[in-house]
Short mmCIF file of C-alpha atoms in Angstrom, two decimals:
data_model
loop_
_atom_site.label_atom_id
_atom_site.label_comp_id
_atom_site.label_asym_id
_atom_site.label_seq_id
_atom_site.Cartn_x
_atom_site.Cartn_y
_atom_site.Cartn_z
CA UNK M 291 0.00 0.00 0.00
CA UNK M 292 1.45 3.38 -1.00
CA UNK M 293 1.29 6.73 0.77
CA UNK M 294 -1.02 9.20 -0.91
CA UNK M 295 0.82 12.41 -1.80
CA UNK M 296 -0.53 15.79 -2.87
CA UNK M 297 1.22 19.11 -3.41
CA UNK M 298 0.24 22.42 -1.84
CA UNK M 299 1.68 25.90 -2.55
CA UNK M 300 4.86 26.81 -0.65
CA UNK M 301 4.92 23.40 0.97
CA UNK M 302 6.45 19.99 0.53
CA UNK M 303 4.12 17.03 -0.09
CA UNK M 304 1.19 16.31 2.16
CA UNK M 305 1.42 12.67 3.19
CA UNK M 306 -1.48 10.53 4.36
CA UNK M 307 -0.47 8.33 7.28
CA UNK M 308 -3.41 5.93 7.01
CA UNK M 309 -1.17 3.38 5.29
CA UNK M 310 1.10 3.36 8.34
CA UNK M 311 -1.80 2.91 10.73
CA UNK M 312 -3.29 0.07 8.70
CA UNK M 313 -6.88 1.28 8.87
CA UNK M 314 -8.80 3.93 6.89
CA UNK M 315 -10.75 4.62 10.08
CA UNK M 316 -7.55 5.93 11.69
CA UNK M 317 -6.64 8.22 8.83
CA UNK M 318 -4.31 11.07 9.78
CA UNK M 319 -2.65 13.66 7.60
CA UNK M 320 0.70 15.30 8.23
CA UNK M 321 1.49 18.34 6.12
CA UNK M 322 4.99 19.74 5.86
CA UNK M 323 6.23 23.34 5.89
CA UNK M 324 9.93 23.89 5.25
CA UNK M 325 11.85 27.13 5.67
CA UNK M 326 14.49 28.51 3.30
CA UNK M 327 17.11 26.24 4.85
CA UNK M 328 15.04 23.07 4.43
CA UNK M 329 14.17 22.80 8.12
CA UNK M 330 10.81 21.15 8.84
CA UNK M 331 8.87 23.78 10.81
CA UNK M 332 6.09 21.98 12.65
CA UNK M 333 6.09 23.55 16.12
CA UNK M 334 4.28 26.71 17.28
CA UNK M 335 4.87 28.21 20.71
CA UNK M 336 2.05 30.53 21.77
CA UNK M 337 2.73 32.98 24.58
CA UNK M 338 -0.78 33.58 25.88
CA UNK M 339 0.35 36.24 28.37
CA UNK M 340 3.45 38.05 29.57
CA UNK M 341 2.06 38.19 33.11
CA UNK M 342 3.54 35.93 35.77
CA UNK M 343 3.04 35.28 39.46
CA UNK M 344 6.82 34.90 39.90
CA UNK M 345 9.71 37.18 38.98
CA UNK M 346 12.51 34.72 38.29
CA UNK M 347 15.89 36.44 38.18
CA UNK M 348 16.84 35.05 34.76
CA UNK M 349 13.48 35.86 33.19
CA UNK M 350 12.39 39.27 34.49
CA UNK M 351 15.00 42.08 34.33
CA UNK M 352 16.18 43.48 37.66
CA UNK M 353 15.12 46.99 36.66
CA UNK M 354 11.71 46.03 35.26
CA UNK M 355 8.87 48.05 36.75
CA UNK M 356 5.43 47.63 35.28
CA UNK M 357 3.90 51.02 34.51
CA UNK M 358 1.01 52.04 36.74
CA UNK M 359 -2.31 51.27 35.10
CA UNK M 360 -0.60 49.19 32.43
CA UNK M 361 -3.11 47.23 30.35
CA UNK M 362 -2.00 43.83 29.15
CA UNK M 363 -2.86 43.38 25.50
CA UNK M 364 -3.48 39.66 25.11
CA UNK M 365 -4.93 37.75 22.20
CA UNK M 366 -8.46 36.54 22.86
CA UNK M 367 -9.49 32.90 22.70
CA UNK M 368 -11.12 33.23 19.28
CA UNK M 369 -7.96 34.66 17.71
CA UNK M 370 -5.76 32.01 19.29
CA UNK M 371 -8.05 29.32 17.89
CA UNK M 372 -7.89 30.87 14.41
CA UNK M 373 -4.09 30.92 14.58
CA UNK M 374 -4.01 27.27 15.64
CA UNK M 375 -6.25 26.27 12.74
CA UNK M 376 -4.19 28.24 10.23
CA UNK M 377 -1.00 26.76 11.69
CA UNK M 378 -2.33 23.23 11.31
CA UNK M 379 -3.25 24.04 7.72
CA UNK M 380 0.38 24.84 6.83
CA UNK M 381 1.91 21.86 8.60
CA UNK M 382 2.18 22.72 12.29
CA UNK M 383 1.24 19.70 14.39
CA UNK M 384 2.72 20.66 17.77
CA UNK M 385 1.60 23.58 19.94
CA UNK M 386 2.95 24.63 23.31
CA UNK M 387 1.35 27.32 25.46
CA UNK M 388 3.78 29.55 27.33
CA UNK M 389 3.85 32.90 29.07
CA UNK M 390 4.78 34.65 31.24
CA UNK M 391 2.87 32.08 33.21
CA UNK M 392 -0.02 30.74 31.10
CA UNK M 393 -2.05 29.63 34.12
CA UNK M 394 -2.62 33.23 35.22
CA UNK M 395 -5.17 33.44 32.40
CA UNK M 396 -8.55 32.48 33.80
CA UNK M 397 -9.66 31.30 30.36
CA UNK M 398 -6.69 28.94 29.95
CA UNK M 399 -8.92 25.84 29.97
CA UNK M 400 -11.05 27.35 27.19
CA UNK M 401 -7.89 28.06 25.17
CA UNK M 402 -6.76 24.45 25.57
CA UNK M 403 -10.18 23.12 24.59
CA UNK M 404 -10.23 25.18 21.39
CA UNK M 405 -6.71 24.19 20.31
CA UNK M 406 -7.23 20.59 21.37
CA UNK M 407 -10.15 20.32 18.95
CA UNK M 408 -8.17 21.52 15.92
CA UNK M 409 -7.64 18.73 13.36
CA UNK M 410 -3.95 18.21 12.71
CA UNK M 411 -2.71 19.37 16.11
CA UNK M 412 -1.44 16.09 17.54
CA UNK M 413 0.73 17.45 20.37
CA UNK M 414 -0.54 20.05 22.82
CA UNK M 415 1.55 21.00 25.82
CA UNK M 416 2.16 23.80 28.28
CA UNK M 417 5.17 25.32 30.01
CA UNK M 418 4.33 26.40 33.55
CA UNK M 419 5.68 26.93 37.04
CA UNK M 420 2.81 24.65 38.16
CA UNK M 421 1.77 26.80 41.12
CA UNK M 422 -1.82 27.16 39.83
CA UNK M 423 -1.96 23.61 38.50
CA UNK M 424 -4.15 22.28 41.37
CA UNK M 425 -6.86 24.70 40.19
CA UNK M 426 -6.71 23.81 36.49
CA UNK M 427 -5.17 20.35 36.04
CA UNK M 428 -8.40 18.38 35.63
CA UNK M 429 -9.91 20.87 33.16
CA UNK M 430 -6.71 21.05 31.14
CA UNK M 431 -6.54 17.29 30.86
CA UNK M 432 -10.17 17.03 29.81
CA UNK M 433 -9.62 19.83 27.28
CA UNK M 434 -6.90 17.93 25.45
CA UNK M 435 -3.62 18.95 27.11
CA UNK M 436 -1.22 16.04 27.19
CA UNK M 437 2.14 17.28 28.42
CA UNK M 438 3.54 19.73 30.94
CA UNK M 439 7.01 21.23 30.96
CA UNK M 440 7.43 22.46 34.50
CA UNK M 441 10.03 25.01 35.52
CA UNK M 442 11.84 23.78 38.63
CA UNK M 443 15.42 24.94 39.03
CA UNK M 444 16.11 23.59 42.51
CA UNK M 445 14.71 21.44 45.31
CA UNK M 446 16.15 23.77 47.95
CA UNK M 447 13.31 25.92 49.40
CA UNK M 448 15.55 28.90 50.18
CA UNK M 449 17.22 28.88 46.78
CA UNK M 450 13.84 28.48 45.06
CA UNK M 451 12.55 31.56 46.88
CA UNK M 452 15.68 33.49 45.94
CA UNK M 453 15.60 32.54 42.25
CA UNK M 454 11.86 33.16 41.88
CA UNK M 455 12.04 36.26 44.09
CA UNK M 456 8.78 35.40 45.84
CA UNK M 457 7.87 31.75 45.24
CA UNK M 458 7.46 28.84 47.63
CA UNK M 459 8.85 25.46 46.67
CA UNK M 460 5.97 23.67 48.41
CA UNK M 461 3.47 25.38 46.09
CA UNK M 462 5.39 24.26 43.02
CA UNK M 463 5.64 20.69 44.29
CA UNK M 464 1.90 20.62 45.04
CA UNK M 465 1.24 21.76 41.49
CA UNK M 466 3.52 19.08 40.09
CA UNK M 467 1.65 16.49 42.15
CA UNK M 468 -1.68 17.72 40.74
CA UNK M 469 -0.32 17.39 37.20
CA UNK M 470 1.05 13.94 37.96
CA UNK M 471 -2.34 12.79 39.26
CA UNK M 472 -3.96 13.76 35.95
CA UNK M 473 -1.53 11.59 34.01
CA UNK M 474 0.27 14.33 32.10
CA UNK M 475 3.62 13.53 30.53
CA UNK M 476 5.85 15.69 32.70
CA UNK M 477 9.22 17.18 31.85
CA UNK M 478 11.11 19.17 34.46
CA UNK M 479 12.93 22.19 33.05
CA UNK M 480 15.98 22.96 35.20
CA UNK M 481 17.98 26.05 34.33
CA UNK M 482 21.65 25.41 35.03
CA UNK M 483 23.80 28.34 36.13
CA UNK M 484 27.57 28.53 36.46
CA UNK M 485 27.16 28.15 40.22
CA UNK M 486 24.78 25.17 40.00
CA UNK M 487 26.46 22.24 41.71
CA UNK M 488 26.64 18.69 40.44
CA UNK M 489 24.89 17.70 43.66
CA UNK M 490 21.85 19.85 42.83
CA UNK M 491 21.61 18.27 39.38
CA UNK M 492 21.96 14.81 40.89
CA UNK M 493 19.17 15.48 43.39
CA UNK M 494 16.89 16.74 40.63
CA UNK M 495 17.69 13.72 38.49
CA UNK M 496 16.81 11.39 41.38
CA UNK M 497 13.56 13.28 41.97
CA UNK M 498 12.61 12.86 38.32
CA UNK M 499 13.54 9.18 38.28
CA UNK M 500 11.45 8.56 41.41
CA UNK M 501 8.40 10.14 39.76
CA UNK M 502 8.88 8.98 36.19
CA UNK M 503 9.53 12.50 34.90
CA UNK M 504 11.94 13.52 32.18
CA UNK M 505 14.65 15.99 33.19
CA UNK M 506 15.66 18.69 30.72
CA UNK M 507 18.72 20.76 31.60
CA UNK M 508 18.62 24.26 30.13
CA UNK M 509 21.78 26.28 29.78
CA UNK M 510 21.32 29.70 31.35
CA UNK M 511 21.51 32.20 28.52
CA UNK M 512 21.08 35.90 27.89
CA UNK M 513 18.83 36.83 24.98
CA UNK M 514 20.71 40.10 24.59
CA UNK M 515 24.05 38.37 24.05
CA UNK M 516 25.25 36.67 20.88
CA UNK M 517 23.85 33.14 20.71
CA UNK M 518 26.34 30.31 21.07
CA UNK M 519 25.10 26.73 20.65
CA UNK M 520 26.12 24.60 23.64
CA UNK M 521 25.91 20.92 22.81
CA UNK M 522 26.12 19.90 26.48
CA UNK M 523 22.50 21.04 26.88
CA UNK M 524 19.38 20.27 24.87
CA UNK M 525 18.04 23.80 25.34
CA UNK M 526 18.01 26.41 23.99
CA UNK M 527 17.60 24.55 20.68
CA UNK M 528 20.42 24.43 18.16
CA UNK M 529 19.92 26.73 15.19
CA UNK M 530 20.38 24.11 12.49
CA UNK M 531 17.84 21.86 14.24
CA UNK M 532 15.26 24.58 14.88
CA UNK M 533 11.69 23.54 14.07
CA UNK M 534 9.59 26.33 15.60
CA UNK M 535 8.09 29.77 15.36
CA UNK M 536 6.56 31.86 18.13
CA UNK M 537 3.40 33.88 18.61
CA UNK M 538 3.67 36.48 21.38
CA UNK M 539 0.84 37.63 23.60
CA UNK M 540 0.59 40.98 21.81
CA UNK M 541 0.11 39.36 18.40
CA UNK M 542 3.70 39.62 17.18
CA UNK M 543 5.19 36.60 15.42
CA UNK M 544 8.86 35.79 16.00
CA UNK M 545 10.73 33.72 13.42
CA UNK M 546 13.66 33.26 15.80
CA UNK M 547 14.10 33.53 19.57
CA UNK M 548 17.54 35.11 19.14
CA UNK M 549 16.53 37.85 16.73
CA UNK M 550 14.81 41.22 16.82
CA UNK M 551 12.77 40.34 13.73
CA UNK M 552 9.02 40.29 14.26
CA UNK M 553 6.02 40.05 11.96
CA UNK M 554 2.66 41.50 12.96
CA UNK M 555 -0.19 39.01 12.89
CA UNK M 556 -2.61 40.09 10.17
CA UNK M 557 -6.11 39.10 11.36
CA UNK M 558 -7.29 39.09 7.73
CA UNK M 559 -4.45 36.84 6.56
CA UNK M 560 -3.37 34.66 9.47
CA UNK M 561 -2.09 31.87 7.26
CA UNK M 562 -0.03 34.33 5.23
CA UNK M 563 1.39 35.82 8.42
CA UNK M 564 2.52 32.39 9.57
CA UNK M 565 4.03 31.53 6.19
CA UNK M 566 5.95 34.80 6.12
CA UNK M 567 7.25 34.08 9.60
CA UNK M 568 8.51 30.66 8.56
CA UNK M 569 10.24 32.10 5.51
CA UNK M 570 11.82 34.86 7.62
CA UNK M 571 13.66 32.41 9.87
CA UNK M 572 17.42 33.08 9.77
CA UNK M 573 19.91 30.28 9.36
CA UNK M 574 21.65 31.25 12.60
CA UNK M 575 20.24 33.27 15.49
CA UNK M 576 22.20 36.26 16.76
CA UNK M 577 20.67 38.17 19.66
CA UNK M 578 17.33 39.58 20.76
CA UNK M 579 17.71 43.02 22.31
CA UNK M 580 14.14 44.32 22.03
CA UNK M 581 12.42 41.76 24.27
CA UNK M 582 12.90 40.11 27.64
CA UNK M 583 12.49 36.40 28.21
CA UNK M 584 9.20 36.77 30.10
CA UNK M 585 7.66 38.33 26.99
CA UNK M 586 8.66 35.46 24.72
CA UNK M 587 8.26 32.34 26.84
CA UNK M 588 11.63 30.80 25.98
#
């Protein structure tokens, strides 16, 4: 039995996977969108907010002061759903919700439900500090969320409070437990600093092994500095392996994390906006000096 192949503009072939699954009742379609450097772009990170209940030292600048009366311009649920549908139409099959902290949005379950119902989106995850997870875990699971990347840089309560500037480790661990009870695939994101000891990494690895979590070590990096790929760590991603684009909470599309380039989301041509973003991806990232990490979601 042969794969069925069709061509679509600006894209590589669309391949039916029903032949792999062995049943026409399980028919799935995977489209492909490649950038100028032949990288398969199939991953969309959506920052649903730049608000956060923590102020982690590596994420929020020391001198950041939110203006009095500042209004957070965030995409509404309907627009996010339209973007997800357009993204699936050009070959995106993986979506991750980020922030800020995505769980500060009271409509986060509605957002997940809308994206989870989009044909073609086969992977839906979230990156969170987990503190509000006890409130939302059940609804997120029912809505179609399947994986959680949880930021946890240390198991030391004092160090956690220092790094987050106001957080309590016990709240994060309670949130992780709530996510675990719902059966999410859990990955712990641990940012590694120059001063992080091997003992801290070992303790985190043991914690993850005990709970069946995956541990992802993230090299501490500065967006404003020239990007250097570090092959000791899996994150940030290597430029030549990059497979993603980003939608920010204010409607800006970023082709590259380490770049100042942005494309405004055109509500009348969402698909075109996404395609232009893919084609604007540079071969190698340099530096992003016009945004802070909390605005992009990593």
